[in-house]
Short mmCIF file of C-alpha atoms in Angstrom, two decimals:
data_model
loop_
_atom_site.label_atom_id
_atom_site.label_comp_id
_atom_site.label_asym_id
_atom_site.label_seq_id
_atom_site.Cartn_x
_atom_site.Cartn_y
_atom_site.Cartn_z
CA MET A 1 15.78 16.66 -15.96
CA LYS A 2 12.15 16.84 -17.06
CA LEU A 3 9.72 16.19 -14.21
CA HIS A 4 6.36 14.61 -14.93
CA THR A 5 3.33 15.43 -12.81
CA PHE A 6 -0.41 16.18 -12.75
CA LYS A 7 -2.52 19.28 -12.13
CA GLY A 8 -3.42 20.05 -8.53
CA GLY A 9 -2.05 18.49 -5.36
CA ALA A 10 -0.38 19.80 -2.22
CA HIS A 11 3.05 20.02 -0.64
CA PRO A 12 2.86 18.79 2.98
CA TYR A 13 5.98 18.57 5.13
CA ASP A 14 7.45 15.20 4.13
CA GLY A 15 9.24 14.20 7.35
CA LYS A 16 11.28 11.60 5.47
CA ALA A 17 14.60 12.77 6.92
CA LEU A 18 13.73 10.95 10.14
CA SER A 19 14.07 7.48 8.60
CA ARG A 20 15.34 7.81 5.02
CA ASP A 21 18.92 6.91 6.00
CA ALA A 22 17.92 4.02 8.25
CA ALA A 23 18.92 0.83 6.41
CA ILE A 24 16.44 -2.04 6.45
CA GLU A 25 16.78 -4.20 9.57
CA GLU A 26 15.38 -7.71 9.89
CA LEU A 27 13.14 -7.87 12.94
CA PRO A 28 12.86 -11.28 14.67
CA ALA A 29 9.33 -12.56 15.10
CA GLY A 30 7.76 -12.49 18.55
CA ASP A 31 6.18 -15.28 20.57
CA GLU A 32 2.68 -14.86 19.12
CA LEU A 33 1.62 -13.87 15.61
CA VAL A 34 -1.88 -12.85 14.52
CA PHE A 35 -3.14 -13.38 10.96
CA PRO A 36 -6.45 -11.62 10.20
CA LEU A 37 -8.46 -13.48 7.57
CA SER A 38 -9.41 -10.20 5.90
CA GLN A 39 -6.29 -8.23 4.97
CA HIS A 40 -7.19 -7.64 1.35
CA ILE A 41 -10.05 -6.24 -0.71
CA GLY A 42 -12.78 -8.81 -1.23
CA ALA A 43 -13.99 -11.90 0.61
CA PRO A 44 -12.12 -12.99 3.77
CA ALA A 45 -9.93 -16.07 3.43
CA THR A 46 -11.16 -19.37 4.87
CA PRO A 47 -9.01 -21.20 7.47
CA VAL A 48 -7.53 -24.53 6.37
CA VAL A 49 -5.93 -25.24 9.76
CA SER A 50 -7.45 -26.03 13.14
CA VAL A 51 -6.55 -25.21 16.72
CA GLY A 52 -3.71 -27.49 17.81
CA ASP A 53 -2.21 -27.94 14.33
CA ARG A 54 1.51 -27.44 13.85
CA VAL A 55 2.34 -25.26 10.85
CA LEU A 56 5.51 -24.42 8.98
CA ALA A 57 6.83 -21.08 7.80
CA GLY A 58 5.34 -20.46 4.37
CA GLN A 59 2.49 -22.93 4.89
CA LEU A 60 -1.01 -22.06 3.70
CA ILE A 61 -3.24 -21.38 6.70
CA ALA A 62 -6.22 -19.74 4.97
CA GLU A 63 -7.31 -20.01 1.35
CA LYS A 64 -9.05 -17.46 -0.83
CA SER A 65 -12.83 -17.77 -0.77
CA GLY A 66 -13.80 -15.96 -3.95
CA PHE A 67 -12.58 -14.38 -7.18
CA ILE A 68 -11.59 -11.23 -5.26
CA SER A 69 -9.81 -12.76 -2.27
CA ALA A 70 -6.29 -13.93 -1.36
CA ASN A 71 -4.46 -16.80 0.29
CA ILE A 72 -2.77 -16.25 3.65
CA TYR A 73 0.40 -18.03 4.80
CA SER A 74 2.06 -18.43 8.17
CA SER A 75 5.26 -16.43 8.40
CA VAL A 76 6.72 -18.71 11.13
CA SER A 77 6.58 -22.32 12.24
CA GLY A 78 4.59 -23.08 15.36
CA THR A 79 1.23 -24.16 16.73
CA VAL A 80 -2.23 -22.77 15.99
CA LYS A 81 -3.42 -21.64 19.42
CA LYS A 82 -6.71 -19.92 18.59
CA ILE A 83 -8.99 -18.83 15.77
CA GLU A 84 -10.92 -15.84 17.07
CA PRO A 85 -11.74 -12.16 16.40
CA ARG A 86 -8.79 -9.83 17.04
CA LEU A 87 -8.43 -6.05 16.89
CA VAL A 88 -6.86 -4.58 13.74
CA ALA A 89 -5.50 -1.10 13.02
CA THR A 90 -8.70 0.08 11.33
CA GLY A 91 -10.51 -0.32 14.66
CA GLY A 92 -12.66 -3.37 14.03
CA ARG A 93 -12.31 -6.96 15.12
CA VAL A 94 -11.51 -9.48 12.40
CA ASN A 95 -11.54 -13.25 12.67
CA SER A 96 -7.88 -14.24 12.94
CA ILE A 97 -5.56 -17.24 13.19
CA ILE A 98 -3.22 -16.97 16.19
CA ILE A 99 0.04 -18.92 15.97
CA GLU A 100 2.52 -19.55 18.78
CA ASN A 101 6.01 -19.19 17.33
CA ASP A 102 8.29 -22.16 18.10
CA LYS A 103 11.33 -20.14 16.91
CA GLN A 104 12.41 -23.03 14.66
CA TYR A 105 11.40 -21.32 11.38
CA GLU A 106 11.05 -24.69 9.71
CA GLU A 107 9.96 -23.98 6.14
CA ALA A 108 7.25 -25.51 3.98
CA LEU A 109 7.88 -26.64 0.41
CA ARG A 110 8.45 -23.99 -2.26
CA LEU A 111 5.50 -22.78 -4.31
CA HIS A 112 7.12 -24.22 -7.43
CA ASP A 113 10.43 -25.58 -8.71
CA LYS A 114 10.38 -24.44 -12.31
CA ALA A 115 12.97 -22.12 -13.82
CA PRO A 116 11.49 -18.60 -14.03
CA GLU A 117 12.42 -18.34 -17.70
CA SER A 118 10.39 -21.45 -18.55
CA LEU A 119 7.11 -20.24 -17.03
CA THR A 120 4.21 -19.29 -19.26
CA SER A 121 2.09 -16.20 -18.58
CA GLU A 122 -0.69 -18.41 -17.21
CA GLU A 123 1.74 -20.17 -14.86
CA ILE A 124 3.16 -16.85 -13.61
CA ILE A 125 -0.29 -15.51 -12.79
CA ALA A 126 -1.23 -18.82 -11.10
CA ILE A 127 1.90 -18.69 -8.90
CA ILE A 128 1.20 -15.06 -7.95
CA GLU A 129 -2.36 -16.05 -7.04
CA LYS A 130 -1.12 -19.04 -5.04
CA ALA A 131 1.42 -16.82 -3.22
CA GLY A 132 -1.34 -14.56 -1.86
CA ILE A 133 0.19 -11.40 -3.30
CA VAL A 134 -1.93 -8.24 -3.10
CA GLY A 135 -1.31 -4.54 -3.58
CA MET A 136 1.01 -3.62 -0.71
CA GLY A 137 0.62 0.12 -0.93
CA GLY A 138 -2.45 -0.16 1.28
CA ALA A 139 -5.25 -1.04 -1.15
CA GLY A 140 -4.79 -4.81 -0.88
CA PHE A 141 -6.28 -5.67 -4.29
CA PRO A 142 -5.34 -9.24 -5.38
CA THR A 143 -2.44 -8.94 -7.83
CA ASN A 144 -3.41 -11.94 -9.95
CA VAL A 145 -6.74 -10.26 -10.75
CA LYS A 146 -5.00 -7.04 -11.73
CA LEU A 147 -2.75 -9.07 -14.06
CA SER A 148 -5.77 -10.66 -15.76
CA PRO A 149 -7.48 -7.80 -17.65
CA LYS A 150 -10.25 -8.48 -20.14
CA ASN A 151 -8.07 -7.32 -23.05
CA PRO A 152 -4.44 -8.18 -22.20
CA ASP A 153 -3.25 -7.15 -25.67
CA SER A 154 -4.35 -3.56 -24.96
CA ILE A 155 -1.92 -3.21 -22.03
CA ASP A 156 1.05 -1.12 -23.12
CA SER A 157 2.27 0.37 -19.81
CA ILE A 158 3.34 -1.43 -16.64
CA ILE A 159 3.93 1.27 -14.04
CA VAL A 160 5.89 0.74 -10.83
CA ASN A 161 4.76 3.29 -8.24
CA GLY A 162 7.98 4.41 -6.59
CA ALA A 163 6.69 7.88 -5.74
CA GLU A 164 5.99 7.12 -2.05
CA CYS A 165 4.36 10.55 -1.81
CA GLU A 166 2.87 10.05 1.67
CA PRO A 167 4.85 12.06 4.24
CA TYR A 168 7.23 10.18 6.57
CA LEU A 169 7.15 6.85 4.71
CA THR A 170 10.52 5.54 3.47
CA SER A 171 10.01 1.76 3.13
CA ASP A 172 9.70 1.84 -0.68
CA TYR A 173 12.69 4.18 -0.93
CA ARG A 174 14.89 1.81 1.09
CA ARG A 175 13.66 -1.12 -0.97
CA MET A 176 14.59 0.67 -4.22
CA ILE A 177 18.13 1.56 -3.16
CA GLU A 178 18.90 -1.66 -1.25
CA HIS A 179 17.26 -4.26 -3.50
CA PRO A 180 17.09 -2.75 -7.01
CA GLU A 181 17.91 -6.10 -8.68
CA GLU A 182 14.84 -7.74 -7.17
CA LEU A 183 12.66 -4.81 -8.26
CA ILE A 184 13.90 -4.93 -11.85
CA LYS A 185 13.59 -8.72 -12.10
CA GLY A 186 10.08 -8.54 -10.66
CA LEU A 187 9.12 -5.92 -13.23
CA LYS A 188 10.56 -8.10 -16.01
CA VAL A 189 8.33 -10.95 -14.80
CA VAL A 190 5.25 -8.75 -15.24
CA LEU A 191 6.49 -7.53 -18.62
CA SER A 192 6.81 -11.14 -19.75
CA VAL A 193 3.06 -11.50 -19.18
CA PHE A 194 2.43 -8.51 -21.47
CA PRO A 195 4.89 -8.74 -24.40
CA GLY A 196 3.59 -5.55 -26.00
CA ALA A 197 4.05 -3.39 -22.90
CA LYS A 198 6.86 -1.20 -21.61
CA GLY A 199 7.79 -0.74 -17.97
CA TYR A 200 7.99 2.61 -16.21
CA ILE A 201 9.36 3.20 -12.73
CA GLY A 202 7.98 6.51 -11.44
CA ILE A 203 10.09 8.11 -8.68
CA GLU A 204 9.71 11.55 -7.11
CA LYS A 205 12.57 14.04 -7.38
CA ASN A 206 13.17 13.94 -3.60
CA LYS A 207 14.68 10.45 -4.03
CA PRO A 208 17.70 11.20 -6.25
CA GLU A 209 19.66 8.17 -5.03
CA ALA A 210 16.90 5.81 -6.14
CA ILE A 211 16.59 7.56 -9.51
CA SER A 212 20.35 7.33 -10.05
CA ILE A 213 20.66 3.66 -9.06
CA LEU A 214 17.72 2.49 -11.13
CA ASN A 215 18.72 4.64 -14.12
CA GLU A 216 22.12 2.98 -14.09
CA MET A 217 20.70 -0.52 -13.76
CA THR A 218 18.14 -0.05 -16.55
CA ALA A 219 20.44 1.78 -18.98
CA LYS A 220 20.55 -1.24 -21.31
CA GLU A 221 16.93 -2.28 -20.80
CA ASP A 222 14.93 -1.46 -23.93
CA ARG A 223 11.56 -2.02 -22.22
CA ILE A 224 12.16 -0.24 -18.89
CA THR A 225 12.36 3.52 -18.28
CA VAL A 226 12.83 5.43 -15.02
CA VAL A 227 10.50 8.44 -14.95
CA PRO A 228 11.42 11.33 -12.59
CA LEU A 229 8.31 12.88 -11.04
CA LYS A 230 7.68 16.21 -9.40
CA THR A 231 7.60 15.95 -5.61
CA LYS A 232 3.95 16.56 -4.87
CA TYR A 233 1.15 14.82 -3.02
CA PRO A 234 -0.72 12.65 -4.15
CA GLN A 235 1.76 11.92 -6.96
CA GLY A 236 1.64 8.24 -5.99
CA GLY A 237 -2.12 7.98 -6.41
CA GLU A 238 -2.99 5.54 -9.18
CA ARG A 239 -4.85 8.08 -11.32
CA CYS A 240 -2.20 10.77 -10.77
CA MET A 241 0.60 8.35 -11.61
CA ILE A 242 -1.06 7.30 -14.86
CA LYS A 243 -1.70 10.92 -15.82
CA ALA A 244 1.87 11.98 -15.04
CA ILE A 245 3.56 9.14 -16.94
CA THR A 246 1.21 8.48 -19.87
CA GLY A 247 -0.92 11.63 -20.07
CA ARG A 248 -4.06 9.49 -19.94
CA GLU A 249 -6.95 10.06 -17.54
CA ILE A 250 -9.28 7.57 -15.88
CA ASN A 251 -12.37 8.03 -13.75
CA SER A 252 -14.31 6.04 -11.17
CA LYS A 253 -16.10 4.05 -13.88
CA MET A 254 -12.80 2.90 -15.38
CA LEU A 255 -9.97 0.60 -14.41
CA PRO A 256 -6.33 1.45 -15.18
CA ALA A 257 -6.46 -1.40 -17.70
CA ASP A 258 -9.07 0.58 -19.64
CA ALA A 259 -6.30 3.12 -20.27
CA GLY A 260 -3.80 0.41 -21.18
CA CYS A 261 -2.05 0.58 -17.80
CA ILE A 262 -1.33 -1.64 -14.81
CA VAL A 263 0.12 0.00 -11.70
CA HIS A 264 2.00 -1.86 -8.96
CA ASN A 265 3.58 -0.80 -5.68
CA VAL A 266 7.34 -1.34 -5.23
CA ASP A 267 6.94 -4.01 -2.54
CA THR A 268 4.30 -5.78 -4.64
CA ILE A 269 6.78 -6.08 -7.51
CA VAL A 270 9.46 -7.44 -5.16
CA SER A 271 6.95 -9.95 -3.77
CA ILE A 272 6.34 -11.12 -7.35
CA TYR A 273 10.11 -11.61 -7.73
CA GLN A 274 10.21 -13.65 -4.52
CA ALA A 275 7.31 -15.87 -5.62
CA ILE A 276 8.65 -16.52 -9.13
CA TYR A 277 12.41 -16.71 -8.47
CA GLU A 278 12.46 -18.05 -4.91
CA GLY A 279 9.14 -19.90 -4.71
CA ARG A 280 8.15 -17.97 -1.57
CA PRO A 281 4.63 -16.81 -0.70
CA LEU A 282 3.95 -13.39 0.78
CA THR A 283 4.92 -13.67 4.46
CA ARG A 284 7.05 -10.58 5.14
CA ARG A 285 7.19 -6.89 4.23
CA ILE A 286 9.05 -3.66 5.03
CA VAL A 287 7.48 -1.29 7.56
CA THR A 288 8.65 2.23 8.44
CA VAL A 289 8.45 3.14 12.15
CA THR A 290 8.83 6.89 12.54
CA GLY A 291 7.50 10.20 13.82
CA ASP A 292 8.69 12.69 16.43
CA ALA A 293 7.38 10.44 19.22
CA ILE A 294 9.59 7.49 18.13
CA LYS A 295 13.01 7.37 19.78
CA THR A 296 14.96 5.89 16.84
CA PRO A 297 13.00 5.87 13.55
CA LYS A 298 13.77 2.78 11.49
CA ASN A 299 12.76 0.60 8.55
CA PHE A 300 12.13 -3.02 9.48
CA TYR A 301 11.74 -6.21 7.43
CA VAL A 302 8.89 -7.74 9.37
CA TYR A 303 7.14 -11.10 9.64
CA LEU A 304 3.43 -10.66 8.88
CA GLY A 305 1.40 -11.13 12.05
CA THR A 306 3.90 -9.28 14.24
CA SER A 307 2.42 -6.81 16.73
CA LEU A 308 2.94 -3.13 15.89
CA ARG A 309 3.94 -2.63 19.52
CA GLU A 310 6.95 -4.90 18.92
CA LEU A 311 8.02 -2.67 16.04
CA VAL A 312 7.78 0.42 18.21
CA ASP A 313 9.78 -1.28 20.98
CA ALA A 314 12.46 -2.31 18.47
CA ALA A 315 12.73 1.35 17.40
CA GLY A 316 13.54 2.37 20.98
CA GLY A 317 9.95 2.89 22.09
CA PHE A 318 8.00 6.12 22.42
CA CYS A 319 9.63 9.40 23.41
CA GLY A 320 7.47 10.12 26.43
CA GLU A 321 3.77 10.64 25.81
CA TYR A 322 2.24 10.62 22.35
CA GLU A 323 -1.09 12.07 21.22
CA LYS A 324 -1.53 10.23 17.94
CA ILE A 325 -0.44 6.99 16.29
CA ILE A 326 -1.22 6.18 12.67
CA SER A 327 -1.04 3.06 10.53
CA GLY A 328 -0.01 4.18 7.05
CA GLY A 329 0.67 7.76 6.00
CA PRO A 330 -0.67 10.86 7.75
CA MET A 331 -2.78 11.84 4.73
CA MET A 332 -4.64 8.61 4.05
CA GLY A 333 -3.70 6.28 6.91
CA PHE A 334 -5.75 5.25 9.94
CA ALA A 335 -5.32 6.73 13.40
CA PHE A 336 -5.61 3.97 15.99
CA PHE A 337 -5.50 3.77 19.77
CA ASP A 338 -3.93 0.40 20.61
CA PRO A 339 -0.49 -0.64 19.26
CA ASP A 340 -1.31 -4.29 20.01
CA VAL A 341 -2.55 -4.92 16.47
CA PRO A 342 -0.85 -7.07 13.80
CA VAL A 343 1.21 -6.19 10.75
CA VAL A 344 -0.81 -7.19 7.68
CA LYS A 345 -0.02 -7.21 3.97
CA GLY A 346 -0.89 -3.53 3.55
CA SER A 347 0.93 -2.22 6.66
CA SER A 348 3.45 0.27 5.28
CA SER A 349 4.25 2.19 8.47
CA VAL A 350 3.63 3.07 12.09
CA LEU A 351 3.73 6.81 12.83
CA ALA A 352 3.68 8.31 16.31
CA PHE A 353 3.42 12.03 17.08
CA LYS A 354 3.75 14.01 20.29
CA LYS A 355 0.97 16.38 19.23
CA ASP A 356 -2.24 15.80 17.31
CA MET A 357 -2.02 18.80 14.99
CA VAL A 358 -5.41 18.13 13.41
CA ALA A 359 -7.35 17.94 16.67
CA ALA A 360 -5.59 21.07 17.96
CA LYS A 361 -7.07 23.28 15.24
CA ALA A 362 -10.79 24.00 15.45
CA PRO A 363 -12.58 24.58 12.13
CA SER A 364 -13.98 28.01 11.31
CA PRO A 365 -16.43 29.20 8.61
CA CYS A 366 -15.47 28.73 4.96
CA ILE A 367 -13.98 31.92 3.45
CA ARG A 368 -14.67 30.86 -0.18
CA CYS A 369 -10.98 31.06 -1.07
CA GLY A 370 -11.09 28.20 -3.57
CA ARG A 371 -7.85 26.58 -2.42
CA CYS A 372 -9.53 23.19 -2.08
CA ALA A 373 -10.61 23.32 -5.74
CA SER A 374 -7.10 24.29 -6.87
CA ALA A 375 -5.53 21.43 -4.93
CA CYS A 376 -8.02 18.72 -5.91
CA PRO A 377 -6.29 16.29 -8.32
CA GLU A 378 -9.71 15.28 -9.68
CA HIS A 379 -10.66 18.93 -10.44
CA LEU A 380 -13.75 18.84 -8.20
CA LEU A 381 -15.35 21.48 -5.97
CA PRO A 382 -14.63 19.91 -2.56
CA MET A 383 -16.23 22.59 -0.35
CA LYS A 384 -19.43 22.53 -2.42
CA LEU A 385 -19.51 18.75 -2.14
CA ALA A 386 -18.92 18.98 1.63
CA VAL A 387 -21.89 21.33 2.02
CA LEU A 388 -24.08 18.98 -0.02
CA SER A 389 -22.97 16.13 2.22
CA GLN A 390 -23.81 18.09 5.36
CA ASN A 391 -27.24 18.87 3.89
CA ASN A 392 -27.74 15.23 2.90
CA ASN A 393 -28.26 16.23 -0.74
CA MET A 394 -27.15 13.00 -2.38
CA GLU A 395 -28.65 13.69 -5.80
CA GLU A 396 -26.79 16.98 -6.29
CA PHE A 397 -23.63 15.45 -4.79
CA VAL A 398 -23.62 12.77 -7.48
CA LYS A 399 -24.39 15.33 -10.21
CA LEU A 400 -21.30 17.33 -9.18
CA ASP A 401 -19.13 14.20 -9.59
CA GLY A 402 -18.69 13.57 -5.86
CA LEU A 403 -18.08 9.89 -6.61
CA GLU A 404 -14.86 10.89 -8.40
CA CYS A 405 -13.25 11.90 -5.09
CA VAL A 406 -10.16 9.77 -4.35
CA GLU A 407 -10.17 10.80 -0.67
CA CYS A 408 -6.56 11.99 -0.81
CA GLY A 409 -7.10 14.70 1.83
CA CYS A 410 -5.59 17.59 -0.15
CA CYS A 411 -8.70 19.75 0.34
CA SER A 412 -8.63 19.43 4.11
CA TYR A 413 -4.88 19.98 4.20
CA VAL A 414 -4.89 23.26 2.26
CA CYS A 415 -8.05 24.67 3.85
CA PRO A 416 -7.11 27.83 5.83
CA ALA A 417 -10.32 27.44 7.86
CA LYS A 418 -9.24 23.89 8.82
CA ARG A 419 -12.58 22.44 7.82
CA GLN A 420 -12.86 18.65 7.63
CA VAL A 421 -13.74 18.69 3.95
CA THR A 422 -12.46 15.22 3.04
CA GLN A 423 -14.35 13.54 5.88
CA SER A 424 -17.66 15.11 4.82
CA VAL A 425 -17.18 14.15 1.18
CA ARG A 426 -16.11 10.62 2.12
CA THR A 427 -19.24 10.12 4.21
CA MET A 428 -21.63 11.08 1.42
CA LYS A 429 -19.60 9.11 -1.11
CA LYS A 430 -20.04 5.94 0.93
CA LEU A 431 -23.77 6.57 1.27
CA ALA A 432 -24.12 7.22 -2.46
CA LEU A 433 -22.22 4.07 -3.38
CA ALA A 434 -24.34 2.03 -0.97
CA ALA A 435 -27.51 3.48 -2.50
CA ALA A 436 -26.27 2.63 -5.99
CA ARG A 437 -25.59 -0.97 -4.96
CA LYS A 438 -29.15 -1.31 -3.62
CA LYS A 439 -30.55 -0.16 -6.96
#
């Protein structure tokens, strides 16, 4: 079996054995659900409900407020209790709609009643936009925008990112082996928008069950191919995935569409299926709850707006004291301090660890070993860029392609001196981008 991949990367301990065999469980919604108005890239959504209103499950509660924005729907029926700033996993406070769950789950009308086969490309994209679907791998980019490139005829590759290369995460894996029909039908919907394209489902070698199931189900599909990938981080990164499957490269000045590609997360594709075939907006997602500080690691099908603490409790709670909790993967996720934050569209996991391995290792002087350069998937010189950042040398940082950093964390991970290379590069990158916007 030929394995596709890219140059560079790292091989962190994957930790997937903790939850990979835990079948998806539906988690009942709690008494109160919190819906931040900014859980996507772009402008925050604007509330269309008021305090005291009764809402239904699947009812629009906040509408997109710009080209790059997304609708937000209530996942339960109940009463709007407050509209106020609430804490989110990234540490800030975001204006949010708080709904008291009446436990009736009375549903709103479907998004549409047309047969999926009768929908035009324009209608499909409009339904996806109406459904509030965004990239659910963490980026949160509105899916309808991604499906509306400037030159649609140039798109020849629709890539489903089934790599799930972040350690510990297993939500996409469970989705692929438990709901493969929905994934394939969702991919066919996207392919119908781009008649000249072929579909590729990229899956890392450490998920043989998913590769086998999807290979069997696509055996007679002329336009869909399952592509086995080498198990390596960040194989699931958009640029790395495109390089591994098509051999094409993109940079920070390009979009995947410029290389004829559109890349979607597994759960995003399934959400497209649900919107087109079932007329349902995005109101639920799968979240992995795992780590050595979780009593019984599990994969839950969760109502958006649910508190992360409720997920942890449903997984048996914490095993004694924990030193670190993370939303997302350990390489690119966010460490947070309070589990009383809501599940949003991009919430892929909750990780809890007994020891904070990063904080326990103090950095020492760089030994000029070059491991960071070897691991960098963008072929940069991370340590040199980190030094330029520390010296506030923005001009040289930009000249050495610092803006091409994808912030994957490989350089920090492989550094024997345990230097915080990624953090330094990220800081200067943000400053440089801000300076460019001012110009």
